XYZ file of C-alpha atoms in Angstrom:
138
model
C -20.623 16.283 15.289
C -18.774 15.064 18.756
C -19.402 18.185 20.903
C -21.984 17.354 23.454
C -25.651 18.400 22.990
C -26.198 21.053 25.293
C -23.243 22.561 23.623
C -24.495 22.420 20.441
C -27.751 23.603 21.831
C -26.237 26.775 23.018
C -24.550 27.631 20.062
C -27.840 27.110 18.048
C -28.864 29.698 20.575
C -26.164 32.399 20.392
C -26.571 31.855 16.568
C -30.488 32.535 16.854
C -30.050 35.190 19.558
C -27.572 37.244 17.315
C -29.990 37.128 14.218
C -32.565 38.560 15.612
C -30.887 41.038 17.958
C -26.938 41.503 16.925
C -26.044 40.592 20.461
C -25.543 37.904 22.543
C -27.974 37.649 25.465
C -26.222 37.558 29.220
C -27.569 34.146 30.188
C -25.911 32.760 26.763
C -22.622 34.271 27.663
C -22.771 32.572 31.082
C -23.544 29.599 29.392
C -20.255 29.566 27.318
C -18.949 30.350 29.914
C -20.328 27.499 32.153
C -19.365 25.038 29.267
C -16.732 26.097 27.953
C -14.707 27.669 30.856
C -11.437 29.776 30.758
C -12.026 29.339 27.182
C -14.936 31.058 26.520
C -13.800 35.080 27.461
C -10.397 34.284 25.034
C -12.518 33.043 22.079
C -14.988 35.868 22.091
C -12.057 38.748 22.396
C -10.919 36.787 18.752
C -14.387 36.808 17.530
C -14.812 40.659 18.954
C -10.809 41.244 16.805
C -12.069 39.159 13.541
C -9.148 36.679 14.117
C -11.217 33.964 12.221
C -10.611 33.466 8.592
C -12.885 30.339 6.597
C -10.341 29.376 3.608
C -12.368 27.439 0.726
C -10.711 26.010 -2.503
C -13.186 25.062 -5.821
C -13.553 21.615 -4.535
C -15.447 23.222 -1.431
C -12.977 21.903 1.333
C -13.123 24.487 4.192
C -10.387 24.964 6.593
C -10.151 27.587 9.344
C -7.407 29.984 10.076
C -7.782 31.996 13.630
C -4.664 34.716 14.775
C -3.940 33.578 17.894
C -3.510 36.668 20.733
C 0.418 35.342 20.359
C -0.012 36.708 16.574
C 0.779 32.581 15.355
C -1.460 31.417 12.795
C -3.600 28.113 14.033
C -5.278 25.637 11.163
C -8.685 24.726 12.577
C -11.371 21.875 11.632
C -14.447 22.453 12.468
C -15.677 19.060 10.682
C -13.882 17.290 13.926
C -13.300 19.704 16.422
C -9.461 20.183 16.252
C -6.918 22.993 16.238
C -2.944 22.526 16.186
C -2.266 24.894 18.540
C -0.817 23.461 21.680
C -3.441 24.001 24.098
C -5.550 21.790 22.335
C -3.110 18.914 22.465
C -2.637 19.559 26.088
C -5.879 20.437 27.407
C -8.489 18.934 25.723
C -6.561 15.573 24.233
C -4.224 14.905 26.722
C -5.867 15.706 30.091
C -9.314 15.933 28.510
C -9.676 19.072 31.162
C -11.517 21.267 27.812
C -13.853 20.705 25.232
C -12.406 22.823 23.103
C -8.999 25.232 22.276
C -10.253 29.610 22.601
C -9.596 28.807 18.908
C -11.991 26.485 17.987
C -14.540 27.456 20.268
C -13.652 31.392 18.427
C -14.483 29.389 14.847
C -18.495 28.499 16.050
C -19.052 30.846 17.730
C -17.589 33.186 14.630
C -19.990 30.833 12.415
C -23.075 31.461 14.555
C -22.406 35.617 14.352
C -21.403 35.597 10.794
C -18.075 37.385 11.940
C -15.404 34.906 9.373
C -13.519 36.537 6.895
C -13.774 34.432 3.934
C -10.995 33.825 1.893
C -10.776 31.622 -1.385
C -7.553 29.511 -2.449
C -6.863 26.884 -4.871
C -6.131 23.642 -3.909
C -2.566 24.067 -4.116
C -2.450 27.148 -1.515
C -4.867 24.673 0.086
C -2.807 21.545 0.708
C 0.446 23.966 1.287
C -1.230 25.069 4.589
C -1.999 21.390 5.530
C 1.290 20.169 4.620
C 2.899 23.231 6.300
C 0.871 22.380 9.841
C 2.334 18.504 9.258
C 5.607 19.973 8.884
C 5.507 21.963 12.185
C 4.152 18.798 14.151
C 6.687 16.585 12.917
């Protein structure tokens, strides 16, 4: 995992917190909020509207799916931190001014509250979505 520790660290927390109590303390949300700036209020609305969908295929390769608030579909990777929407690109690649895309930070922090929808597809449905997002780049 790239993201640095005391990131990490505060999402073991939130995942902890929300285990135990269904909620996410105040000092943890001013945490994300500390870390992960403008990004942190955007990703929790998508957790709070179940934008996040985990996709799995019988070989076990997981790929995220979040509904942006633009109602696009963005492919996220939680395995390397990425998303191919274009904040990302901008933000956190080019200007390095993020950690992470609402997005992406809306896929851990969905992990750490169990809030994904799961969905299973084969690997064709699989490698149409990733050929689809290569497509749309290119």
């Amino acid at each position: 995992s790239t993201l640095p520790a005391v990131a990490e660290e505060l999402l073991r927390e939130i995942k902890k917190a929300f285990q135990e109590t269904s909620q996410v303390p105040d000092v943890l949300l001013l945490g994300l909020k500390f870390i992960f700036g403008p990004s942190a209020v955007p990703a929790l609305d998508l957790v709070d509207q179940r934008s996040v969908t985990r996709l799995r295929s019988p070989s076990g390769r997981i790929l995220y799916q979040v509904l942006g608030s633009s109602g696009k579909l963005y492919t996220c990777y939680s395995s390397c931190h990425f998303c191919t929407c274009p904040a990302f690109g901008f933000s956190v690649l080019q200007k390095s001014e993020s950690l992470l895309c609402k997005h992406i930070l809306a896929v851990y922090l969905s992990q750490a509250m169990g809030a994904c929808q799961e969905l299973a597809v084969s690997e064709e449905q699989l490698t149409n979505i990733l050929l689809a997002e290569e497509e749309d780049e290119g």
